[in-house]
Short mmCIF file of C-alpha atoms in Angstrom, two decimals:
data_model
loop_
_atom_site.label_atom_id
_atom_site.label_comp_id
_atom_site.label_asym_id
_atom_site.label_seq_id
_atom_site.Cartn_x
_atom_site.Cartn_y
_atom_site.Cartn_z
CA UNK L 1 29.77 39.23 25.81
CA UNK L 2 31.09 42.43 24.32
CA UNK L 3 28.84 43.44 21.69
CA UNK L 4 31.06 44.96 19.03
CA UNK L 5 32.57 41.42 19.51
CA UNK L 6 29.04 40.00 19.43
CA UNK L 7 28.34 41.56 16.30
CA UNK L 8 31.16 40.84 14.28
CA UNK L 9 30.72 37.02 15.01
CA UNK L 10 26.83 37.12 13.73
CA UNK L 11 28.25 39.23 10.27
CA UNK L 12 30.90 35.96 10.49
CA UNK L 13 28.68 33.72 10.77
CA UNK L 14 25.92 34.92 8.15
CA UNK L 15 28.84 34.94 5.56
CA UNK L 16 30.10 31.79 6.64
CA UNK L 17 27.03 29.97 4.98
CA UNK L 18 28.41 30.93 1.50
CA UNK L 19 31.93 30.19 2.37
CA UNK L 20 30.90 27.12 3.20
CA UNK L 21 28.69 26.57 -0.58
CA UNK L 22 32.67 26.57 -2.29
CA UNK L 23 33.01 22.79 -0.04
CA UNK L 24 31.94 20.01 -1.93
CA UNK L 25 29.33 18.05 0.42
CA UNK L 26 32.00 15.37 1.03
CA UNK L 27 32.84 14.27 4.42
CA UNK L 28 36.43 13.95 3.59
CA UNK L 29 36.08 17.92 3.26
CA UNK L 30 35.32 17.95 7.25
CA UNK L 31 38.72 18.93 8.08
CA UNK L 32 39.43 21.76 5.57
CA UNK L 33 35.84 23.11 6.58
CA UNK L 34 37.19 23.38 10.20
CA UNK L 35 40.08 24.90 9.28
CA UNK L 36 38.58 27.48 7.73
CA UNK L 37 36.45 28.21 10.27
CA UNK L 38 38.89 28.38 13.06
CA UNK L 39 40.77 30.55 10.81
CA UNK L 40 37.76 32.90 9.94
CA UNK L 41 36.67 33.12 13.87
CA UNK L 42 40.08 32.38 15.23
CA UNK L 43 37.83 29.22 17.03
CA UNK L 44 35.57 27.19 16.84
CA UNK L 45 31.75 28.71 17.44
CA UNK L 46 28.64 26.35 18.00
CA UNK L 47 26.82 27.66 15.37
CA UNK L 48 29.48 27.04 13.07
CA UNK L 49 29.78 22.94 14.24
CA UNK L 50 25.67 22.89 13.27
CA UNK L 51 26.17 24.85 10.10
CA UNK L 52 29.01 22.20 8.78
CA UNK L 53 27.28 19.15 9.97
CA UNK L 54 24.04 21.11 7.75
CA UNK L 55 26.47 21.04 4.88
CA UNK L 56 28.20 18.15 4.66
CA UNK L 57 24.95 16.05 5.68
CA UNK L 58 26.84 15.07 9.01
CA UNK L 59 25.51 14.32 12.68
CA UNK L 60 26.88 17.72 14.57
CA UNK L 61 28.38 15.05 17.17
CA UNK L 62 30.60 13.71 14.60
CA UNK L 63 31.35 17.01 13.65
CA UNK L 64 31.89 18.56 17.28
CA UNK L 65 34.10 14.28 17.69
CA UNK L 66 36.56 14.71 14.84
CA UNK L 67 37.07 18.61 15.95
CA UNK L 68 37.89 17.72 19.61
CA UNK L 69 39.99 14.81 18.63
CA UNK L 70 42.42 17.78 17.03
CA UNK L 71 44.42 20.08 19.83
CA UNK L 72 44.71 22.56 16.88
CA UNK L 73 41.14 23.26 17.28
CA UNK L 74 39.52 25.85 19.78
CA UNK L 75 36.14 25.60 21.36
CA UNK L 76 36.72 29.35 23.27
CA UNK L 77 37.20 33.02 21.63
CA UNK L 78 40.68 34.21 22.06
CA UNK L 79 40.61 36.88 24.77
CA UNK L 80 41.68 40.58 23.75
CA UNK L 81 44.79 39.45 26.12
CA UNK L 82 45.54 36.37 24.61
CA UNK L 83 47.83 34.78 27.67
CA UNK L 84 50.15 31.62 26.92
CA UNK L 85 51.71 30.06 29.66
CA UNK L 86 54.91 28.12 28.50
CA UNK L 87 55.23 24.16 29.69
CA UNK L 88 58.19 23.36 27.82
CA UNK L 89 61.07 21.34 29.57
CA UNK L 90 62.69 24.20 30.62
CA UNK L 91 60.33 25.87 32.24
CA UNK L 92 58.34 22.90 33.17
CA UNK L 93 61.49 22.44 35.26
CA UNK L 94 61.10 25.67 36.79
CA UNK L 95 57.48 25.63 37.91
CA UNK L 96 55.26 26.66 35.04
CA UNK L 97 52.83 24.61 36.16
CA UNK L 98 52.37 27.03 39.28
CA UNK L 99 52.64 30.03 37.09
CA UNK L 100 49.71 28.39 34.81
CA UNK L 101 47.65 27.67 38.13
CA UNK L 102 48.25 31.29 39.07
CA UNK L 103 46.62 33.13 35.90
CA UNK L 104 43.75 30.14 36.00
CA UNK L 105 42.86 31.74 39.85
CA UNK L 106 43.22 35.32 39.46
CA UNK L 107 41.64 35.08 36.27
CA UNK L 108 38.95 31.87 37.39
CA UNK L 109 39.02 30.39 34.50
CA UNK L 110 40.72 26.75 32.99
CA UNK L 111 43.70 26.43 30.37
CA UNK L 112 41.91 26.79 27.00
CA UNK L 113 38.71 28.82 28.36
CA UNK L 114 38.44 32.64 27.99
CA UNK L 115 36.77 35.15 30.86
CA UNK L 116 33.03 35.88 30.31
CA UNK L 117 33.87 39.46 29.19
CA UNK L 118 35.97 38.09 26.74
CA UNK L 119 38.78 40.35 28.04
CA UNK L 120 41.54 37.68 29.30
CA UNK L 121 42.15 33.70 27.65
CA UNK L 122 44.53 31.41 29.18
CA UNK L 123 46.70 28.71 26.91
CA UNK L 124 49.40 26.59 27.64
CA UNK L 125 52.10 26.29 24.71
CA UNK L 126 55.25 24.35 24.82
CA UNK L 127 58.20 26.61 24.10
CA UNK L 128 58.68 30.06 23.04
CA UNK L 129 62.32 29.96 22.26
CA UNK L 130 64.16 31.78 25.18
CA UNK L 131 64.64 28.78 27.53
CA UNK L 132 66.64 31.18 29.98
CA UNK L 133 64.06 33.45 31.08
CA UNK L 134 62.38 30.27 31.92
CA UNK L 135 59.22 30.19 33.38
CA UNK L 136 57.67 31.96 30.27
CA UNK L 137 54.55 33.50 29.80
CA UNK L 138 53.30 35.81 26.79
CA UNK L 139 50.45 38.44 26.75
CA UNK L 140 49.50 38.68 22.82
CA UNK L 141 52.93 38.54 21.63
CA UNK L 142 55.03 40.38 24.51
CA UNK L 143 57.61 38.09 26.32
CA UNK L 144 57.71 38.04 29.97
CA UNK L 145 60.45 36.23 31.49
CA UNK L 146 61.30 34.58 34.90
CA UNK L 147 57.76 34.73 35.86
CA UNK L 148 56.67 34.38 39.81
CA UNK L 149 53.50 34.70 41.10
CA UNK L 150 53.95 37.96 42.29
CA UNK L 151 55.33 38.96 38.50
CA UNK L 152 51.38 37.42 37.81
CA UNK L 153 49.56 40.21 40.25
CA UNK L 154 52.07 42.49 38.75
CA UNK L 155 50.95 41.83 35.19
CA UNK L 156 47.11 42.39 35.90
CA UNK L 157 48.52 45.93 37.32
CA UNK L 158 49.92 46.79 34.81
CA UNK L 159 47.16 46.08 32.13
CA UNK L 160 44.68 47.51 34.37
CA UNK L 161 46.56 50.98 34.40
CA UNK L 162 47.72 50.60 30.62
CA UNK L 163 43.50 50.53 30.42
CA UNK L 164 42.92 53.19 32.15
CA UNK L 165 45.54 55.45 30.68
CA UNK L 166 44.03 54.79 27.11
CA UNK L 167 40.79 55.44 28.42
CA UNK L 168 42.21 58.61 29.71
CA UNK L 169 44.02 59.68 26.71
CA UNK L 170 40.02 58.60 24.47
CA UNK L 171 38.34 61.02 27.14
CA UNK L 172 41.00 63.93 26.10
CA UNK L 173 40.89 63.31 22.70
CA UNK L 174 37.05 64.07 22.67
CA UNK L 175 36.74 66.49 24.80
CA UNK L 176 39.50 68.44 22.70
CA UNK L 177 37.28 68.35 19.81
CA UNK I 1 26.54 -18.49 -0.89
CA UNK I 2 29.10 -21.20 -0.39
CA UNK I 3 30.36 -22.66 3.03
CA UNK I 4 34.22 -22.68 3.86
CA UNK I 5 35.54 -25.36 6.19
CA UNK I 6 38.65 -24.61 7.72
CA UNK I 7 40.32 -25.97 11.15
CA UNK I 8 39.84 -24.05 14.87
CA UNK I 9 41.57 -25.61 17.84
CA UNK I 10 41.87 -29.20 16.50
CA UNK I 11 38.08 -28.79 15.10
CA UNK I 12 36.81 -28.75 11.89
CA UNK I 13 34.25 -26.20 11.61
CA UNK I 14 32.60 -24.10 8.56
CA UNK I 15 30.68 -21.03 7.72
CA UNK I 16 29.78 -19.27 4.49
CA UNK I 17 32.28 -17.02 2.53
CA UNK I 18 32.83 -13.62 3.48
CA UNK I 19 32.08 -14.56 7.39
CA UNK I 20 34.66 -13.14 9.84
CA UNK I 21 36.66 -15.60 11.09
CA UNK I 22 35.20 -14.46 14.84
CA UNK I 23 31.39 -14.71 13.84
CA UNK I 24 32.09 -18.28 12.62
CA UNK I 25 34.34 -19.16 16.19
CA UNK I 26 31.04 -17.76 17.76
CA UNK I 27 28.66 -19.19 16.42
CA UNK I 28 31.09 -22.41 16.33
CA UNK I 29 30.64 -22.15 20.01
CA UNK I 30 34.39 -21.10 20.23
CA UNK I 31 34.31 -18.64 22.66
CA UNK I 32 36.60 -15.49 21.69
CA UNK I 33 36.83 -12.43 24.16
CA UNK I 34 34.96 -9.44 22.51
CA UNK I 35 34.01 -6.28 22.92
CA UNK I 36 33.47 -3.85 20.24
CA UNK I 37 32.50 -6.38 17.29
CA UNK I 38 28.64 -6.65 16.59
CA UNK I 39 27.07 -9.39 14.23
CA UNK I 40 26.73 -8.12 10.76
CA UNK I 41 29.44 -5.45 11.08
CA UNK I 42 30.86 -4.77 7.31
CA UNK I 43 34.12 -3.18 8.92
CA UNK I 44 34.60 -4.09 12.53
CA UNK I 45 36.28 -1.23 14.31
CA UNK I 46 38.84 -3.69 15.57
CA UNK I 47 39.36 -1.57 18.90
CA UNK I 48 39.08 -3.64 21.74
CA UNK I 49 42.11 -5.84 21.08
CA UNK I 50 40.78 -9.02 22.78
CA UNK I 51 39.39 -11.17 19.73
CA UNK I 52 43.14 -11.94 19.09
CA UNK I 53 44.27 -15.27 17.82
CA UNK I 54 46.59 -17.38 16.37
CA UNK I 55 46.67 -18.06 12.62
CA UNK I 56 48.95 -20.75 11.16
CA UNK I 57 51.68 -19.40 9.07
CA UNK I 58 51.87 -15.83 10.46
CA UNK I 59 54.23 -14.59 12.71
CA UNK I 60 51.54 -11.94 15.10
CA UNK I 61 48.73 -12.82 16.63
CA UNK I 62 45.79 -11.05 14.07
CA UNK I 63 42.26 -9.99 15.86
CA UNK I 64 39.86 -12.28 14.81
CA UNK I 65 37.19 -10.02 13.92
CA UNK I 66 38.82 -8.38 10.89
CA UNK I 67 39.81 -11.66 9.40
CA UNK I 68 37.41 -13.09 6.98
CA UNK I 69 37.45 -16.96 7.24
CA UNK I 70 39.39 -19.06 4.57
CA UNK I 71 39.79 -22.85 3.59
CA UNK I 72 43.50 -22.97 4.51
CA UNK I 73 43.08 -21.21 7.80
CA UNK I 74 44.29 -23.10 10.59
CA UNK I 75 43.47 -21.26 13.73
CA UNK I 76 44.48 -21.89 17.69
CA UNK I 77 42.58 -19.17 19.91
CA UNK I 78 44.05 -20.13 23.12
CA UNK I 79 47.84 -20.09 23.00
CA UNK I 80 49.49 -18.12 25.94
CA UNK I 81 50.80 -15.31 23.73
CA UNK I 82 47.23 -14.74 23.10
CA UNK I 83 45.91 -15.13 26.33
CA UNK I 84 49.09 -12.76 27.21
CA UNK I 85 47.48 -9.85 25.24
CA UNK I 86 44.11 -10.40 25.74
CA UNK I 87 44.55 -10.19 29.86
CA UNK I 88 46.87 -7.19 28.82
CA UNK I 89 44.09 -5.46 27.30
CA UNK I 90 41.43 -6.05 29.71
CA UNK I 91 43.51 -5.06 32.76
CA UNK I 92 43.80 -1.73 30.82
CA UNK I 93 40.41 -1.34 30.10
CA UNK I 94 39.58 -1.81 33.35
CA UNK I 95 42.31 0.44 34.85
CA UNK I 96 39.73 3.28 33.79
CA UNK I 97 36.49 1.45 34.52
CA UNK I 98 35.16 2.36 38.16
CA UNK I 99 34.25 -1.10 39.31
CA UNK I 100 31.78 -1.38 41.54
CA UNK I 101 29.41 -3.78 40.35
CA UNK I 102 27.41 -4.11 43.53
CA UNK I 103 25.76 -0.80 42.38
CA UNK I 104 26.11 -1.38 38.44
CA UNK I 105 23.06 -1.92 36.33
CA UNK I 106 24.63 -4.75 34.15
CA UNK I 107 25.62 -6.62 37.51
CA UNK I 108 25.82 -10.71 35.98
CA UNK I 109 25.08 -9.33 32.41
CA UNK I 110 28.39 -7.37 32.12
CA UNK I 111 30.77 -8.15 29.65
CA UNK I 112 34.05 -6.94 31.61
CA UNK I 113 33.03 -9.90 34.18
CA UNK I 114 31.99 -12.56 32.05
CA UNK I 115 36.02 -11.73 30.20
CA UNK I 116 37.21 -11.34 33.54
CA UNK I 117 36.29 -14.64 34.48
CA UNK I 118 37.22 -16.27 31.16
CA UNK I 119 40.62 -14.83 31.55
CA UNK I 120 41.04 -15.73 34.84
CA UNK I 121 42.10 -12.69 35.90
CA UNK I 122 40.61 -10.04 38.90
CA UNK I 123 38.24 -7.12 38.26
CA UNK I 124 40.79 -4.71 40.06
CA UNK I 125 44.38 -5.00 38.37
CA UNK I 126 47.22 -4.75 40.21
CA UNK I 127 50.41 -2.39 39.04
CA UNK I 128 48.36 -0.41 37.17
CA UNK I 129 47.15 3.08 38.02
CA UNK I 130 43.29 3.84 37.97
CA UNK I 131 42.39 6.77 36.14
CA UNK I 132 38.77 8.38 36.39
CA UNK I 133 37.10 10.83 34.28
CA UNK I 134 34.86 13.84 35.30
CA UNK I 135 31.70 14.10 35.48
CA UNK I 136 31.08 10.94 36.85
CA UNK I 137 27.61 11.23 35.21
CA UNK I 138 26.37 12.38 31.86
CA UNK I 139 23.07 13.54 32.11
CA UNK I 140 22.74 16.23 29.03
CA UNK I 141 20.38 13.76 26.71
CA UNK I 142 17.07 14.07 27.41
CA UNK I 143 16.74 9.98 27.74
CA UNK I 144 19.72 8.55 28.42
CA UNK I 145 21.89 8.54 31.44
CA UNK I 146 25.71 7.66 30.63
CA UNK I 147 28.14 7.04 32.89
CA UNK I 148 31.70 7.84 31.40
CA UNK I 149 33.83 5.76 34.08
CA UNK I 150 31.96 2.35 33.05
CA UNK I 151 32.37 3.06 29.32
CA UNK I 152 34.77 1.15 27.51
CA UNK I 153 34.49 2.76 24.44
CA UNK I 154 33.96 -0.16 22.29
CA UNK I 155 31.42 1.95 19.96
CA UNK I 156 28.45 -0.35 19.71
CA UNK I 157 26.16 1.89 20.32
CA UNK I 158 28.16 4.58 17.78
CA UNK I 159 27.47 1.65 15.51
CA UNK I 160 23.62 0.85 16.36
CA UNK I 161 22.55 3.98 16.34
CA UNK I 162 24.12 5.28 12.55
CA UNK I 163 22.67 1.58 11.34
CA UNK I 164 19.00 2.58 12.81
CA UNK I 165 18.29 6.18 11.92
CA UNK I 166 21.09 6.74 9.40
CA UNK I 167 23.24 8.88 11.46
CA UNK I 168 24.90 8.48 14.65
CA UNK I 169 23.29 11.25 17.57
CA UNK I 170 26.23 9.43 19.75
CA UNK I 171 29.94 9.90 18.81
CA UNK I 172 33.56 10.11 20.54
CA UNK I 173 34.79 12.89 21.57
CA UNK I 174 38.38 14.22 22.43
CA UNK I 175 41.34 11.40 22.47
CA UNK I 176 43.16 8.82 24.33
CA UNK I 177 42.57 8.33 28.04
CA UNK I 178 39.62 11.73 27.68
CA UNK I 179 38.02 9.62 25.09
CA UNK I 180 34.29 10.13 25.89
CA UNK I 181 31.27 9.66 24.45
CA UNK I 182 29.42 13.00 23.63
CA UNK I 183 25.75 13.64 22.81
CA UNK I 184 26.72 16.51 21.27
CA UNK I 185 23.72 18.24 19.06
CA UNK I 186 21.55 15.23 20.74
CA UNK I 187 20.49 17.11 23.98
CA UNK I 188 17.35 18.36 23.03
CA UNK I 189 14.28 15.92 22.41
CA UNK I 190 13.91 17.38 18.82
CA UNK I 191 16.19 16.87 17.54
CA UNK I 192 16.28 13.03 18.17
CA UNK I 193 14.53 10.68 15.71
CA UNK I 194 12.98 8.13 18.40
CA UNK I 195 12.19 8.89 21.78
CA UNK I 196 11.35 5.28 22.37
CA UNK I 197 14.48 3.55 20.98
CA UNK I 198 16.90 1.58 23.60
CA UNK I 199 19.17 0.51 21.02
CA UNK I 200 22.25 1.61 22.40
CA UNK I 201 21.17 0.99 25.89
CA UNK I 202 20.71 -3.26 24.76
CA UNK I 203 24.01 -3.50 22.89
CA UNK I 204 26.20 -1.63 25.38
CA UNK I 205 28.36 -4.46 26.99
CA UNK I 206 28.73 -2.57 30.47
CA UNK I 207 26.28 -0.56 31.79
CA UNK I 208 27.32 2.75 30.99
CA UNK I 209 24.33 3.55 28.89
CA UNK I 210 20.77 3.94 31.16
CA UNK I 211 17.38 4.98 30.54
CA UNK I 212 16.22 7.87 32.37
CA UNK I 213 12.85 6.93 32.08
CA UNK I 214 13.00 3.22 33.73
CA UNK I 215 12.65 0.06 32.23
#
């Protein structure tokens, strides 16, 4: 795990105690807990299911039950390339099931996980809004349109050399100084 | 308390106030398909949908365990349109159960077979698709062994277990046909109450709960 990423969960999660102190113990509060947590970590961390079943008194697998039973709810870190494969009718029709199963190999990962260096998650979502570029895919919030498996390859390309440029350009910038 | 008679089938049968009306069929002898009720339940879960029968007076057939028995009730619990939903209902459960009983721990003791059987109906339904769930085995508590693909999900032993230590170290997990059960926070030997208890191992209905450690 990245450890600037690492590190900003623990400071998270050692506020999160507090946050938690402004829910009355109520179990009918279960739902606004998780939203706030999801919404503070942007998912859903272990820790946190343990620390809300602490407050509210609960067993943590009624806790970890009700938050599974929501979609809305994430049990993975979004990656710093969030990817979201669109399944809506349109491009359901067009094959972006096989676009889905393409980023799931080259990246080895399931729809819904994220990559072990936290680098790369993988989400299906059902329409973006621009049926004619259909099959769909988004990296954080750019649009790529009329995706094909070899537009998939292409993608990791290009991120890979975006990287390397900025790492470049970091390298130059401190050596200048 | 006081006893209610009320008619079942042509029989006259009673049982004290506040009974549900399957508890008094039961212990009436009337035999009523069931699943997920337990004696002593305060609010049955109602999810199996085979206690269903026929009251008098209303239009739908009403599942017997939520009803709580009354003097004017006049019952039938074997009319075709609820024999109709009851075989629906098991022919779906057991569209996800992996049935093979040869190999099953509750082999003669399972409830799916003794319904079966009472239905009249086979233990592999036709015209419906079968639908498994991975892992075939759940072995993350440190006692039991759970099968997901005999479950049924009636939540007995959801039920036992909050009613004997005061919580519930078993719950559901995820929704329609992923439905599982989850030991969730329960995988570790700490943090469970009683190492001993086989609670939800004697009230599951199918065998999908096991000891690891024998008999």
């Amino acid at each position: 795990m990245d450890s600037e990423a690492g590190r900003e969960e623990a400071a998270l999660l050692n506020r999160l105690r507090t946050r938690l102190a402004d829910f009355e113990k109520d179990r009918a509060n279960l739902l606004s807990i998780l939203r706030m947590i999801q919404e503070t970590f942007s998912y859903i961390p272990e820790e946190a299911i343990y620390m809300a079943a602490d407050h509210l008194d609960l067993a943590p697998s009624e806790v970890y039950g009700v938050a599974t039973f929501y979609n809305q709810f994430k049990f993975n870190p979004p990656g710093k390339y969030p990817i979201k494969v669109c399944l809506g009718t349109a491009c359901h029709v067009k094959g972006g099931d096989i676009i889905l199963e393409n980023f799931e190999r080259k990246l080895d990962i399931r729809e819904g996980e994220t990559t072990p260096d936290r680098d790369f998650s993988l989400e299906r979502v059902a329409c973006v809004g621009c049926c004619a570029l259909a099959p769909v895919a988004l990296v954080g919030e750019a649009v790529h349109g009329h995706m094909a498996p070899s537009k998939v390859e292409g993608l990791f390309t290009r991120i890979q050399v975006e990287k390397e440029m900025a790492e470049r350009e970091k390298r130059r910038h401190e050596s200048a100084r | 308390m006081s006893r209610i008679s009320f008619q079942v089938n042509d029989r006259k049968i009673s049982a004290p106030e506040g009974m549900s009306l399957l508890g008094a069929c039961l212990n009436a002898d009337i035999h009523i398909p069931h699943l997920c009720y337990m004696e002593g339940m305060t609010e049955p879960p109602a999810s199996c949908r085979l206690c269903f029968v026929e009251i008098e007076g209303r239009r739908e057939p009403v599942t017997a365990c939520t009803l709580p028995v009354r003097s004017d009730l006049k019952v039938r619990t074997d009319t075709p349109a609820v024999r109709r939903l009851q075989r629906t209902a098991l022919r779906l459960l057991l569209s996800v159960h992996h049935v093979d009983c040869k190999h099953c721990i509750a082999n003669y003791k399972c409830e799916l077979q003794r319904t079966a059987r009472f239905l009249g109906i086979g233990l592999k339904p036709k015209h419906l698709d079968h639908y498994s769930k991975e892992p075939e085995v759940d072995d993350t508590h440190p006692h039991l062994i759970h099968r997901p693909n005999r479950c049924v999900l009636c939540g007995r032993c959801i039920h036992i277990c909050e009613s004997r230590h005061g919580r519930a170290y078993i719950a559901m997990a995820r929704r329609g046909f992923d439905t599982v059960l989850t030991f969730y926070g329960s995988t570790d030997a700490i943090d469970l109450p009683a190492p001993d208890c086989t609670a939800c191992i004697d009230v599951c209905p199918v065998g999908a709960l096991e000891s690891k450690h024998g008999e």
